[in-house]
CSV table of C-alpha atoms in Angstrom, one decimal:
chain,number,residue,atom,x,y,z
A,1,MET,CA,-30.0,69.8,-12.3
A,2,THR,CA,-31.7,66.7,-12.3
A,3,LEU,CA,-31.1,64.1,-10.4
A,4,THR,CA,-29.3,61.6,-12.9
A,5,GLU,CA,-26.7,64.8,-13.5
A,6,ALA,CA,-26.1,65.0,-9.9
A,7,VAL,CA,-25.0,61.4,-9.6
A,8,ALA,CA,-22.8,61.7,-12.6
A,9,ARG,CA,-21.2,64.8,-11.5
A,10,ILE,CA,-20.3,63.3,-8.1
A,11,ALA,CA,-18.9,60.1,-9.5
A,12,ASP,CA,-16.9,62.3,-12.2
A,13,LEU,CA,-15.5,64.4,-9.0
A,14,GLN,CA,-15.1,61.3,-7.2
A,15,ARG,CA,-12.7,59.9,-10.1
A,16,GLN,CA,-10.7,63.4,-10.4
A,17,SER,CA,-10.0,63.3,-6.5
A,18,GLY,CA,-8.9,59.7,-6.6
A,19,ALA,CA,-6.6,60.7,-9.7
A,20,LEU,CA,-5.0,64.0,-7.8
A,21,LYS,CA,-4.7,61.8,-4.7
A,22,ARG,CA,-2.3,59.4,-6.6
A,23,LEU,CA,-0.6,62.1,-8.9
A,24,PHE,CA,0.3,64.2,-5.4
A,25,GLY,CA,0.9,60.9,-3.5
A,26,ARG,CA,3.9,60.3,-5.7
A,27,PHE,CA,5.9,63.2,-4.7
A,28,PRO,CA,7.3,64.3,-1.3
A,29,ARG,CA,6.4,67.1,0.1
A,30,GLU,CA,9.0,69.8,0.6
A,31,ALA,CA,10.5,70.1,4.3
A,32,VAL,CA,9.5,72.9,6.6
A,33,ALA,CA,12.3,75.3,7.5
A,34,SER,CA,12.8,75.9,11.1
A,35,PRO,CA,13.0,79.9,12.4
A,36,ASP,CA,17.1,79.0,12.4
A,37,GLY,CA,17.2,78.0,8.4
A,38,ALA,CA,17.6,74.1,9.0
A,39,PRO,CA,14.8,71.9,7.6
A,40,GLU,CA,12.7,70.1,9.7
A,41,ALA,CA,10.7,67.1,9.4
A,42,GLY,CA,6.9,67.4,9.7
A,43,PRO,CA,4.6,64.7,10.8
A,44,GLY,CA,5.1,61.9,8.4
A,45,ARG,CA,7.8,64.1,6.2
A,46,GLU,CA,11.3,63.6,6.0
A,47,ALA,CA,13.4,66.4,5.8
A,48,SER,CA,14.8,66.9,2.2
A,49,HIS,CA,18.5,67.5,2.1
A,50,ALA,CA,18.6,67.8,-1.7
A,51,ALA,CA,17.7,71.0,-3.7
A,52,PRO,CA,14.2,71.5,-5.2
A,53,GLY,CA,14.4,69.5,-8.4
A,54,GLU,CA,17.2,67.2,-7.6
A,55,PRO,CA,16.7,63.4,-7.1
A,56,GLN,CA,15.9,62.3,-3.5
A,57,PRO,CA,18.0,59.8,-2.2
């Protein structure tokens, strides 16, 4: 692999990484269930009260 190809590959990977961050930043992560089954809010997350696929309030 030449230096030019490596630089082009790095630039492409950086663009893909940015696009994925933007895409997945739009969707809240699912709440983590506690041992008693109640959803908990993790660090930087809010507990989800809607069923998966339901719109968030």
